[in-house]
């Protein structure tokens, strides 16, 4: 079974600075997908960024980028030029590509606060 | 707006009541999910439906009864709940397996239904 680990429960960043959120996972599969979701106080789960494991190039979405290290099974999220609206809980998630296991496996999440 | 709509957004019910949560997706997906999120607990997968068939029940108590009449609608019927069942219930949808190509493999969430059991 796959597991996703987010070992930092909380992080804080100064507005306009850069912050990196860590995520590691464990799997025996070679083909899968990785996601970062953001959950603001409204509790809506919003997709931030996604990565296909077979692609070596790191995904980027505006101020958000990932550092995907497949051999190390690491998938960190970097937020550049942090904004007050980035304050939220962030979840790392894994989805298998093979078999009938179509569900997302989530980490426990990390609470990010942004200091003005 | 993610294309997944949940109603009601807030529900307060007594322990002897029977109520239902509804989820509807407008994304053409064929898999739907119920997740539970309690305070200070990680997201818990409850049920998975693929092509209207339940493929996963994550040891959920029988007081929660899911129903998936078609690929676009998912219900969670609630009866004789306990106060510890108070939580945010999130519905989600996706393609069962989209093959390679990230769009088909992304899971989209509704805004959630806040449930309080009194």
JSON list of C-alpha atoms in Angstrom, two decimals:
[
{"chain": "A", "resi": 1, "resn": "UNK", "atom": "CA", "xyz": [0.00, 0.00, 0.00]},
{"chain": "A", "resi": 2, "resn": "UNK", "atom": "CA", "xyz": [1.14, 3.50, -0.71]},
{"chain": "A", "resi": 3, "resn": "UNK", "atom": "CA", "xyz": [1.81, 5.99, 2.05]},
{"chain": "A", "resi": 4, "resn": "UNK", "atom": "CA", "xyz": [2.34, 9.74, 1.98]},
{"chain": "A", "resi": 5, "resn": "UNK", "atom": "CA", "xyz": [4.24, 11.51, 4.73]},
{"chain": "A", "resi": 6, "resn": "UNK", "atom": "CA", "xyz": [4.23, 15.19, 5.55]},
{"chain": "A", "resi": 7, "resn": "UNK", "atom": "CA", "xyz": [6.40, 15.44, 8.61]},
{"chain": "A", "resi": 8, "resn": "UNK", "atom": "CA", "xyz": [6.09, 19.19, 9.27]},
{"chain": "A", "resi": 9, "resn": "UNK", "atom": "CA", "xyz": [2.71, 20.01, 10.84]},
{"chain": "A", "resi": 10, "resn": "UNK", "atom": "CA", "xyz": [3.15, 23.77, 10.59]},
{"chain": "A", "resi": 11, "resn": "UNK", "atom": "CA", "xyz": [5.25, 26.32, 8.76]},
{"chain": "A", "resi": 12, "resn": "UNK", "atom": "CA", "xyz": [5.38, 30.08, 8.60]},
{"chain": "A", "resi": 13, "resn": "UNK", "atom": "CA", "xyz": [6.67, 32.43, 5.92]},
{"chain": "A", "resi": 14, "resn": "UNK", "atom": "CA", "xyz": [7.05, 36.16, 5.58]},
{"chain": "A", "resi": 15, "resn": "UNK", "atom": "CA", "xyz": [4.96, 37.76, 2.87]},
{"chain": "A", "resi": 16, "resn": "UNK", "atom": "CA", "xyz": [6.89, 37.98, -0.45]},
{"chain": "A", "resi": 17, "resn": "UNK", "atom": "CA", "xyz": [9.38, 35.33, 0.67]},
{"chain": "A", "resi": 18, "resn": "UNK", "atom": "CA", "xyz": [9.75, 31.76, -0.57]},
{"chain": "A", "resi": 19, "resn": "UNK", "atom": "CA", "xyz": [8.77, 28.66, 1.35]},
{"chain": "A", "resi": 20, "resn": "UNK", "atom": "CA", "xyz": [9.16, 24.95, 0.63]},
{"chain": "A", "resi": 21, "resn": "UNK", "atom": "CA", "xyz": [6.76, 22.32, 1.92]},
{"chain": "A", "resi": 22, "resn": "UNK", "atom": "CA", "xyz": [8.08, 18.77, 2.14]},
{"chain": "A", "resi": 23, "resn": "UNK", "atom": "CA", "xyz": [6.43, 15.51, 1.17]},
{"chain": "A", "resi": 24, "resn": "UNK", "atom": "CA", "xyz": [7.74, 11.98, 0.86]},
{"chain": "A", "resi": 25, "resn": "UNK", "atom": "CA", "xyz": [5.91, 8.89, -0.25]},
{"chain": "A", "resi": 26, "resn": "UNK", "atom": "CA", "xyz": [6.38, 5.18, -0.41]},
{"chain": "A", "resi": 27, "resn": "UNK", "atom": "CA", "xyz": [5.36, 3.03, -3.34]},
{"chain": "A", "resi": 28, "resn": "UNK", "atom": "CA", "xyz": [6.54, 0.05, -5.33]},
{"chain": "A", "resi": 29, "resn": "UNK", "atom": "CA", "xyz": [4.94, 1.35, -8.50]},
{"chain": "A", "resi": 30, "resn": "UNK", "atom": "CA", "xyz": [6.80, 3.12, -11.26]},
{"chain": "A", "resi": 31, "resn": "UNK", "atom": "CA", "xyz": [3.90, 5.00, -12.81]},
{"chain": "A", "resi": 32, "resn": "UNK", "atom": "CA", "xyz": [1.71, 7.27, -10.69]},
{"chain": "A", "resi": 33, "resn": "UNK", "atom": "CA", "xyz": [0.60, 10.83, -10.10]},
{"chain": "A", "resi": 34, "resn": "UNK", "atom": "CA", "xyz": [1.36, 13.29, -7.36]},
{"chain": "A", "resi": 35, "resn": "UNK", "atom": "CA", "xyz": [-0.66, 16.30, -6.33]},
{"chain": "A", "resi": 36, "resn": "UNK", "atom": "CA", "xyz": [-0.61, 19.22, -3.98]},
{"chain": "A", "resi": 37, "resn": "UNK", "atom": "CA", "xyz": [-3.99, 20.45, -2.75]},
{"chain": "A", "resi": 38, "resn": "UNK", "atom": "CA", "xyz": [-4.67, 23.63, -0.82]},
{"chain": "A", "resi": 39, "resn": "UNK", "atom": "CA", "xyz": [-7.43, 23.87, 1.78]},
{"chain": "A", "resi": 40, "resn": "UNK", "atom": "CA", "xyz": [-8.08, 27.46, 2.92]},
{"chain": "A", "resi": 41, "resn": "UNK", "atom": "CA", "xyz": [-10.32, 28.31, 5.88]},
{"chain": "A", "resi": 42, "resn": "UNK", "atom": "CA", "xyz": [-13.36, 27.85, 3.63]},
{"chain": "A", "resi": 43, "resn": "UNK", "atom": "CA", "xyz": [-12.31, 24.14, 3.59]},
{"chain": "A", "resi": 44, "resn": "UNK", "atom": "CA", "xyz": [-12.68, 23.88, -0.19]},
{"chain": "A", "resi": 45, "resn": "UNK", "atom": "CA", "xyz": [-10.03, 21.48, -1.45]},
{"chain": "A", "resi": 46, "resn": "UNK", "atom": "CA", "xyz": [-8.30, 23.24, -4.33]},
{"chain": "A", "resi": 47, "resn": "UNK", "atom": "CA", "xyz": [-5.80, 21.65, -6.70]},
{"chain": "A", "resi": 48, "resn": "UNK", "atom": "CA", "xyz": [-2.53, 23.58, -6.66]},
{"chain": "A", "resi": 49, "resn": "UNK", "atom": "CA", "xyz": [-0.23, 21.56, -8.89]},
{"chain": "A", "resi": 50, "resn": "UNK", "atom": "CA", "xyz": [0.18, 18.05, -10.27]},
{"chain": "A", "resi": 51, "resn": "UNK", "atom": "CA", "xyz": [3.04, 15.89, -11.51]},
{"chain": "A", "resi": 52, "resn": "UNK", "atom": "CA", "xyz": [3.20, 12.76, -13.63]},
{"chain": "A", "resi": 53, "resn": "UNK", "atom": "CA", "xyz": [5.84, 10.37, -12.32]},
{"chain": "A", "resi": 54, "resn": "UNK", "atom": "CA", "xyz": [7.05, 9.41, -15.78]},
{"chain": "A", "resi": 55, "resn": "UNK", "atom": "CA", "xyz": [7.93, 13.01, -16.57]},
{"chain": "A", "resi": 56, "resn": "UNK", "atom": "CA", "xyz": [11.30, 14.18, -15.31]},
{"chain": "A", "resi": 57, "resn": "UNK", "atom": "CA", "xyz": [10.51, 17.85, -15.75]},
{"chain": "A", "resi": 58, "resn": "UNK", "atom": "CA", "xyz": [9.23, 19.51, -12.60]},
{"chain": "A", "resi": 59, "resn": "UNK", "atom": "CA", "xyz": [5.74, 20.97, -12.85]},
{"chain": "A", "resi": 60, "resn": "UNK", "atom": "CA", "xyz": [5.23, 24.71, -12.41]},
{"chain": "A", "resi": 61, "resn": "UNK", "atom": "CA", "xyz": [2.09, 26.81, -12.04]},
{"chain": "A", "resi": 62, "resn": "UNK", "atom": "CA", "xyz": [2.80, 30.51, -11.73]},
{"chain": "A", "resi": 63, "resn": "UNK", "atom": "CA", "xyz": [4.31, 31.01, -8.26]},
{"chain": "A", "resi": 64, "resn": "UNK", "atom": "CA", "xyz": [4.06, 27.32, -7.42]},
{"chain": "A", "resi": 65, "resn": "UNK", "atom": "CA", "xyz": [6.62, 24.74, -8.45]},
{"chain": "A", "resi": 66, "resn": "UNK", "atom": "CA", "xyz": [7.63, 21.27, -7.34]},
{"chain": "A", "resi": 67, "resn": "UNK", "atom": "CA", "xyz": [10.90, 19.48, -6.81]},
{"chain": "A", "resi": 68, "resn": "UNK", "atom": "CA", "xyz": [10.17, 15.91, -7.83]},
{"chain": "A", "resi": 69, "resn": "UNK", "atom": "CA", "xyz": [12.89, 13.42, -6.93]},
{"chain": "A", "resi": 70, "resn": "UNK", "atom": "CA", "xyz": [11.59, 10.04, -8.06]},
{"chain": "A", "resi": 71, "resn": "UNK", "atom": "CA", "xyz": [14.47, 7.96, -6.76]},
{"chain": "A", "resi": 72, "resn": "UNK", "atom": "CA", "xyz": [14.25, 9.59, -3.36]},
{"chain": "A", "resi": 73, "resn": "UNK", "atom": "CA", "xyz": [10.42, 9.48, -3.46]},
{"chain": "A", "resi": 74, "resn": "UNK", "atom": "CA", "xyz": [10.27, 13.12, -2.58]},
{"chain": "A", "resi": 75, "resn": "UNK", "atom": "CA", "xyz": [7.79, 15.71, -3.86]},
{"chain": "A", "resi": 76, "resn": "UNK", "atom": "CA", "xyz": [8.23, 19.16, -2.31]},
{"chain": "A", "resi": 77, "resn": "UNK", "atom": "CA", "xyz": [6.21, 22.27, -3.10]},
{"chain": "A", "resi": 78, "resn": "UNK", "atom": "CA", "xyz": [7.87, 25.65, -3.43]},
{"chain": "A", "resi": 79, "resn": "UNK", "atom": "CA", "xyz": [5.79, 28.79, -3.12]},
{"chain": "A", "resi": 80, "resn": "UNK", "atom": "CA", "xyz": [7.53, 31.91, -4.37]},
{"chain": "A", "resi": 81, "resn": "UNK", "atom": "CA", "xyz": [6.57, 35.49, -3.53]},
{"chain": "A", "resi": 82, "resn": "UNK", "atom": "CA", "xyz": [4.22, 34.27, -0.79]},
{"chain": "A", "resi": 83, "resn": "UNK", "atom": "CA", "xyz": [0.95, 36.11, -0.46]},
{"chain": "A", "resi": 84, "resn": "UNK", "atom": "CA", "xyz": [-1.49, 36.40, 2.43]},
{"chain": "A", "resi": 85, "resn": "UNK", "atom": "CA", "xyz": [-3.97, 34.35, 0.42]},
{"chain": "A", "resi": 86, "resn": "UNK", "atom": "CA", "xyz": [-1.56, 31.42, 0.42]},
{"chain": "A", "resi": 87, "resn": "UNK", "atom": "CA", "xyz": [-2.28, 30.84, 4.09]},
{"chain": "A", "resi": 88, "resn": "UNK", "atom": "CA", "xyz": [-3.99, 27.47, 4.20]},
{"chain": "A", "resi": 89, "resn": "UNK", "atom": "CA", "xyz": [-3.54, 23.80, 4.88]},
{"chain": "A", "resi": 90, "resn": "UNK", "atom": "CA", "xyz": [-1.62, 22.01, 2.14]},
{"chain": "A", "resi": 91, "resn": "UNK", "atom": "CA", "xyz": [-2.00, 18.33, 1.40]},
{"chain": "A", "resi": 92, "resn": "UNK", "atom": "CA", "xyz": [0.31, 16.15, -0.64]},
{"chain": "A", "resi": 93, "resn": "UNK", "atom": "CA", "xyz": [-1.46, 13.27, -2.40]},
{"chain": "A", "resi": 94, "resn": "UNK", "atom": "CA", "xyz": [-0.62, 10.18, -4.45]},
{"chain": "A", "resi": 95, "resn": "UNK", "atom": "CA", "xyz": [-2.72, 8.43, -7.06]},
{"chain": "A", "resi": 96, "resn": "UNK", "atom": "CA", "xyz": [-1.84, 5.12, -8.65]},
{"chain": "A", "resi": 97, "resn": "UNK", "atom": "CA", "xyz": [-2.07, 4.71, -12.39]},
{"chain": "A", "resi": 98, "resn": "UNK", "atom": "CA", "xyz": [-2.38, 0.95, -12.38]},
{"chain": "A", "resi": 99, "resn": "UNK", "atom": "CA", "xyz": [-5.06, -1.48, -11.34]},
{"chain": "A", "resi": 100, "resn": "UNK", "atom": "CA", "xyz": [-8.39, -0.59, -9.78]},
{"chain": "A", "resi": 101, "resn": "UNK", "atom": "CA", "xyz": [-6.84, 1.51, -7.05]},
{"chain": "A", "resi": 102, "resn": "UNK", "atom": "CA", "xyz": [-8.16, 4.83, -8.23]},
{"chain": "A", "resi": 103, "resn": "UNK", "atom": "CA", "xyz": [-8.32, 6.67, -4.92]},
{"chain": "A", "resi": 104, "resn": "UNK", "atom": "CA", "xyz": [-6.06, 9.44, -3.64]},
{"chain": "A", "resi": 105, "resn": "UNK", "atom": "CA", "xyz": [-3.82, 8.75, -0.70]},
{"chain": "A", "resi": 106, "resn": "UNK", "atom": "CA", "xyz": [-3.27, 11.90, 1.34]},
{"chain": "A", "resi": 107, "resn": "UNK", "atom": "CA", "xyz": [-0.63, 13.02, 3.74]},
{"chain": "A", "resi": 108, "resn": "UNK", "atom": "CA", "xyz": [-1.69, 14.54, 7.05]},
{"chain": "A", "resi": 109, "resn": "UNK", "atom": "CA", "xyz": [-1.28, 18.06, 5.75]},
{"chain": "A", "resi": 110, "resn": "UNK", "atom": "CA", "xyz": [0.75, 21.09, 6.76]},
{"chain": "A", "resi": 111, "resn": "UNK", "atom": "CA", "xyz": [-0.64, 24.38, 7.98]},
{"chain": "A", "resi": 112, "resn": "UNK", "atom": "CA", "xyz": [1.05, 27.34, 6.33]},
{"chain": "A", "resi": 113, "resn": "UNK", "atom": "CA", "xyz": [0.76, 30.78, 7.85]},
{"chain": "A", "resi": 114, "resn": "UNK", "atom": "CA", "xyz": [1.90, 33.94, 6.05]},
{"chain": "A", "resi": 115, "resn": "UNK", "atom": "CA", "xyz": [3.17, 36.87, 8.12]},
{"chain": "A", "resi": 116, "resn": "UNK", "atom": "CA", "xyz": [2.43, 40.34, 6.75]},
{"chain": "B", "resi": 1, "resn": "UNK", "atom": "CA", "xyz": [-16.33, 26.33, -8.98]},
{"chain": "B", "resi": 2, "resn": "UNK", "atom": "CA", "xyz": [-14.85, 22.87, -9.48]},
{"chain": "B", "resi": 3, "resn": "UNK", "atom": "CA", "xyz": [-17.82, 21.19, -11.15]},
{"chain": "B", "resi": 4, "resn": "UNK", "atom": "CA", "xyz": [-18.66, 19.21, -8.02]},
{"chain": "B", "resi": 5, "resn": "UNK", "atom": "CA", "xyz": [-21.61, 20.50, -6.01]},
{"chain": "B", "resi": 6, "resn": "UNK", "atom": "CA", "xyz": [-22.53, 19.40, -2.51]},
{"chain": "B", "resi": 7, "resn": "UNK", "atom": "CA", "xyz": [-25.76, 20.08, -0.65]},
{"chain": "B", "resi": 8, "resn": "UNK", "atom": "CA", "xyz": [-26.51, 21.03, 1.99]},
{"chain": "B", "resi": 9, "resn": "UNK", "atom": "CA", "xyz": [-23.42, 22.99, 2.94]},
{"chain": "B", "resi": 10, "resn": "UNK", "atom": "CA", "xyz": [-24.38, 22.86, 6.61]},
{"chain": "B", "resi": 11, "resn": "UNK", "atom": "CA", "xyz": [-26.51, 20.31, 8.43]},
{"chain": "B", "resi": 12, "resn": "UNK", "atom": "CA", "xyz": [-27.41, 20.00, 12.09]},
{"chain": "B", "resi": 13, "resn": "UNK", "atom": "CA", "xyz": [-29.16, 16.81, 13.06]},
{"chain": "B", "resi": 14, "resn": "UNK", "atom": "CA", "xyz": [-30.16, 14.96, 16.18]},
{"chain": "B", "resi": 15, "resn": "UNK", "atom": "CA", "xyz": [-28.94, 11.47, 16.92]},
{"chain": "B", "resi": 16, "resn": "UNK", "atom": "CA", "xyz": [-32.30, 9.96, 16.03]},
{"chain": "B", "resi": 17, "resn": "UNK", "atom": "CA", "xyz": [-32.77, 11.84, 12.76]},
{"chain": "B", "resi": 18, "resn": "UNK", "atom": "CA", "xyz": [-32.39, 10.55, 9.22]},
{"chain": "B", "resi": 19, "resn": "UNK", "atom": "CA", "xyz": [-30.85, 12.91, 6.72]},
{"chain": "B", "resi": 20, "resn": "UNK", "atom": "CA", "xyz": [-28.91, 12.74, 3.46]},
{"chain": "B", "resi": 21, "resn": "UNK", "atom": "CA", "xyz": [-25.98, 14.53, 1.88]},
{"chain": "B", "resi": 22, "resn": "UNK", "atom": "CA", "xyz": [-26.04, 14.99, -1.86]},
{"chain": "B", "resi": 23, "resn": "UNK", "atom": "CA", "xyz": [-23.22, 15.34, -4.35]},
{"chain": "B", "resi": 24, "resn": "UNK", "atom": "CA", "xyz": [-23.49, 16.07, -8.06]},
{"chain": "B", "resi": 25, "resn": "UNK", "atom": "CA", "xyz": [-20.67, 16.33, -10.57]},
{"chain": "B", "resi": 26, "resn": "UNK", "atom": "CA", "xyz": [-20.84, 18.03, -13.96]},
{"chain": "B", "resi": 27, "resn": "UNK", "atom": "CA", "xyz": [-17.46, 16.89, -15.23]},
{"chain": "B", "resi": 28, "resn": "UNK", "atom": "CA", "xyz": [-18.38, 13.69, -17.06]},
{"chain": "B", "resi": 29, "resn": "UNK", "atom": "CA", "xyz": [-16.46, 11.60, -14.54]},
{"chain": "B", "resi": 30, "resn": "UNK", "atom": "CA", "xyz": [-17.17, 7.97, -13.72]},
{"chain": "B", "resi": 31, "resn": "UNK", "atom": "CA", "xyz": [-15.73, 7.67, -10.23]},
{"chain": "B", "resi": 32, "resn": "UNK", "atom": "CA", "xyz": [-17.03, 9.35, -7.09]},
{"chain": "B", "resi": 33, "resn": "UNK", "atom": "CA", "xyz": [-15.80, 9.41, -3.51]},
{"chain": "B", "resi": 34, "resn": "UNK", "atom": "CA", "xyz": [-16.81, 10.35, 0.01]},
{"chain": "B", "resi": 35, "resn": "UNK", "atom": "CA", "xyz": [-14.13, 11.60, 2.39]},
{"chain": "B", "resi": 36, "resn": "UNK", "atom": "CA", "xyz": [-14.49, 12.55, 6.05]},
{"chain": "B", "resi": 37, "resn": "UNK", "atom": "CA", "xyz": [-12.40, 15.27, 7.64]},
{"chain": "B", "resi": 38, "resn": "UNK", "atom": "CA", "xyz": [-12.55, 15.69, 11.41]},
{"chain": "B", "resi": 39, "resn": "UNK", "atom": "CA", "xyz": [-10.77, 18.27, 13.50]},
{"chain": "B", "resi": 40, "resn": "UNK", "atom": "CA", "xyz": [-7.15, 17.37, 14.03]},
{"chain": "B", "resi": 41, "resn": "UNK", "atom": "CA", "xyz": [-7.45, 14.19, 11.95]},
{"chain": "B", "resi": 42, "resn": "UNK", "atom": "CA", "xyz": [-6.21, 13.42, 8.46]},
{"chain": "B", "resi": 43, "resn": "UNK", "atom": "CA", "xyz": [-8.60, 12.98, 5.57]},
{"chain": "B", "resi": 44, "resn": "UNK", "atom": "CA", "xyz": [-10.33, 9.62, 5.75]},
{"chain": "B", "resi": 45, "resn": "UNK", "atom": "CA", "xyz": [-11.58, 7.91, 2.63]},
{"chain": "B", "resi": 46, "resn": "UNK", "atom": "CA", "xyz": [-15.03, 6.43, 3.27]},
{"chain": "B", "resi": 47, "resn": "UNK", "atom": "CA", "xyz": [-16.38, 5.07, 0.00]},
{"chain": "B", "resi": 48, "resn": "UNK", "atom": "CA", "xyz": [-15.38, 4.79, -3.65]},
{"chain": "B", "resi": 49, "resn": "UNK", "atom": "CA", "xyz": [-17.77, 4.23, -6.54]},
{"chain": "B", "resi": 50, "resn": "UNK", "atom": "CA", "xyz": [-16.56, 3.33, -10.02]},
{"chain": "B", "resi": 51, "resn": "UNK", "atom": "CA", "xyz": [-19.21, 3.29, -12.75]},
{"chain": "B", "resi": 52, "resn": "UNK", "atom": "CA", "xyz": [-21.95, 3.32, -10.04]},
{"chain": "B", "resi": 53, "resn": "UNK", "atom": "CA", "xyz": [-20.50, 0.25, -8.34]},
{"chain": "B", "resi": 54, "resn": "UNK", "atom": "CA", "xyz": [-19.02, 0.47, -4.88]},
{"chain": "B", "resi": 55, "resn": "UNK", "atom": "CA", "xyz": [-15.40, -0.59, -5.02]},
{"chain": "B", "resi": 56, "resn": "UNK", "atom": "CA", "xyz": [-14.26, 0.45, -1.59]},
{"chain": "B", "resi": 57, "resn": "UNK", "atom": "CA", "xyz": [-15.81, 0.70, 1.85]},
{"chain": "B", "resi": 58, "resn": "UNK", "atom": "CA", "xyz": [-13.15, 1.74, 4.31]},
{"chain": "B", "resi": 59, "resn": "UNK", "atom": "CA", "xyz": [-14.70, 0.01, 7.34]},
{"chain": "B", "resi": 60, "resn": "UNK", "atom": "CA", "xyz": [-17.36, 2.68, 7.64]},
{"chain": "B", "resi": 61, "resn": "UNK", "atom": "CA", "xyz": [-20.10, 2.09, 10.25]},
{"chain": "B", "resi": 62, "resn": "UNK", "atom": "CA", "xyz": [-23.46, 1.06, 8.83]},
{"chain": "B", "resi": 63, "resn": "UNK", "atom": "CA", "xyz": [-25.09, 4.26, 10.10]},
{"chain": "B", "resi": 64, "resn": "UNK", "atom": "CA", "xyz": [-23.54, 5.78, 6.97]},
{"chain": "B", "resi": 65, "resn": "UNK", "atom": "CA", "xyz": [-25.20, 4.41, 3.85]},
{"chain": "B", "resi": 66, "resn": "UNK", "atom": "CA", "xyz": [-23.97, 5.54, 0.43]},
{"chain": "B", "resi": 67, "resn": "UNK", "atom": "CA", "xyz": [-26.00, 5.47, -2.75]},
{"chain": "B", "resi": 68, "resn": "UNK", "atom": "CA", "xyz": [-24.81, 6.08, -6.31]},
{"chain": "B", "resi": 69, "resn": "UNK", "atom": "CA", "xyz": [-27.77, 5.97, -8.72]},
{"chain": "B", "resi": 70, "resn": "UNK", "atom": "CA", "xyz": [-25.67, 7.09, -11.68]},
{"chain": "B", "resi": 71, "resn": "UNK", "atom": "CA", "xyz": [-22.17, 8.34, -12.42]},
{"chain": "B", "resi": 72, "resn": "UNK", "atom": "CA", "xyz": [-23.16, 11.95, -11.76]},
{"chain": "B", "resi": 73, "resn": "UNK", "atom": "CA", "xyz": [-24.83, 11.65, -8.38]},
{"chain": "B", "resi": 74, "resn": "UNK", "atom": "CA", "xyz": [-23.71, 10.37, -5.02]},
{"chain": "B", "resi": 75, "resn": "UNK", "atom": "CA", "xyz": [-25.62, 10.39, -1.76]},
{"chain": "B", "resi": 76, "resn": "UNK", "atom": "CA", "xyz": [-24.64, 9.70, 1.81]},
{"chain": "B", "resi": 77, "resn": "UNK", "atom": "CA", "xyz": [-27.63, 8.67, 3.90]},
{"chain": "B", "resi": 78, "resn": "UNK", "atom": "CA", "xyz": [-27.23, 9.30, 7.61]},
{"chain": "B", "resi": 79, "resn": "UNK", "atom": "CA", "xyz": [-29.18, 7.71, 10.46]},
{"chain": "B", "resi": 80, "resn": "UNK", "atom": "CA", "xyz": [-28.69, 7.35, 14.20]},
{"chain": "B", "resi": 81, "resn": "UNK", "atom": "CA", "xyz": [-25.41, 9.19, 14.10]},
{"chain": "B", "resi": 82, "resn": "UNK", "atom": "CA", "xyz": [-23.20, 9.91, 17.08]},
{"chain": "B", "resi": 83, "resn": "UNK", "atom": "CA", "xyz": [-21.74, 13.27, 18.13]},
{"chain": "B", "resi": 84, "resn": "UNK", "atom": "CA", "xyz": [-18.29, 12.03, 17.08]},
{"chain": "B", "resi": 85, "resn": "UNK", "atom": "CA", "xyz": [-19.59, 11.82, 13.52]},
{"chain": "B", "resi": 86, "resn": "UNK", "atom": "CA", "xyz": [-19.63, 15.61, 13.41]},
{"chain": "B", "resi": 87, "resn": "UNK", "atom": "CA", "xyz": [-17.17, 16.54, 10.67]},
{"chain": "B", "resi": 88, "resn": "UNK", "atom": "CA", "xyz": [-16.72, 17.96, 7.21]},
{"chain": "B", "resi": 89, "resn": "UNK", "atom": "CA", "xyz": [-17.79, 15.50, 4.54]},
{"chain": "B", "resi": 90, "resn": "UNK", "atom": "CA", "xyz": [-16.13, 15.99, 1.18]},
{"chain": "B", "resi": 91, "resn": "UNK", "atom": "CA", "xyz": [-17.35, 14.56, -2.09]},
{"chain": "B", "resi": 92, "resn": "UNK", "atom": "CA", "xyz": [-15.00, 14.17, -5.03]},
{"chain": "B", "resi": 93, "resn": "UNK", "atom": "CA", "xyz": [-15.01, 12.85, -8.57]},
{"chain": "B", "resi": 94, "resn": "UNK", "atom": "CA", "xyz": [-12.57, 11.75, -11.26]},
{"chain": "B", "resi": 95, "resn": "UNK", "atom": "CA", "xyz": [-12.11, 9.40, -14.14]},
{"chain": "B", "resi": 96, "resn": "UNK", "atom": "CA", "xyz": [-11.62, 5.85, -12.93]},
{"chain": "B", "resi": 97, "resn": "UNK", "atom": "CA", "xyz": [-8.30, 5.67, -14.66]},
{"chain": "B", "resi": 98, "resn": "UNK", "atom": "CA", "xyz": [-7.47, 8.24, -17.29]},
{"chain": "B", "resi": 99, "resn": "UNK", "atom": "CA", "xyz": [-4.36, 6.57, -18.57]},
{"chain": "B", "resi": 100, "resn": "UNK", "atom": "CA", "xyz": [-1.30, 8.65, -19.02]},
{"chain": "B", "resi": 101, "resn": "UNK", "atom": "CA", "xyz": [-2.21, 12.28, -19.25]},
{"chain": "B", "resi": 102, "resn": "UNK", "atom": "CA", "xyz": [-2.67, 14.21, -16.08]},
{"chain": "B", "resi": 103, "resn": "UNK", "atom": "CA", "xyz": [-6.09, 15.69, -16.75]},
{"chain": "B", "resi": 104, "resn": "UNK", "atom": "CA", "xyz": [-7.82, 12.35, -16.63]},
{"chain": "B", "resi": 105, "resn": "UNK", "atom": "CA", "xyz": [-6.25, 11.44, -13.35]},
{"chain": "B", "resi": 106, "resn": "UNK", "atom": "CA", "xyz": [-7.02, 14.49, -11.27]},
{"chain": "B", "resi": 107, "resn": "UNK", "atom": "CA", "xyz": [-9.59, 14.21, -8.50]},
{"chain": "B", "resi": 108, "resn": "UNK", "atom": "CA", "xyz": [-11.82, 17.25, -8.01]},
{"chain": "B", "resi": 109, "resn": "UNK", "atom": "CA", "xyz": [-13.55, 18.10, -4.77]},
{"chain": "B", "resi": 110, "resn": "UNK", "atom": "CA", "xyz": [-16.79, 19.77, -3.79]},
{"chain": "B", "resi": 111, "resn": "UNK", "atom": "CA", "xyz": [-16.97, 22.49, -1.17]},
{"chain": "B", "resi": 112, "resn": "UNK", "atom": "CA", "xyz": [-17.93, 20.04, 1.54]},
{"chain": "B", "resi": 113, "resn": "UNK", "atom": "CA", "xyz": [-20.90, 19.56, 3.83]},
{"chain": "B", "resi": 114, "resn": "UNK", "atom": "CA", "xyz": [-20.46, 20.51, 7.46]},
{"chain": "B", "resi": 115, "resn": "UNK", "atom": "CA", "xyz": [-22.31, 18.05, 9.66]},
{"chain": "B", "resi": 116, "resn": "UNK", "atom": "CA", "xyz": [-23.05, 18.65, 13.32]},
{"chain": "B", "resi": 117, "resn": "UNK", "atom": "CA", "xyz": [-24.70, 15.88, 15.33]},
{"chain": "B", "resi": 118, "resn": "UNK", "atom": "CA", "xyz": [-26.36, 17.06, 18.54]}
]
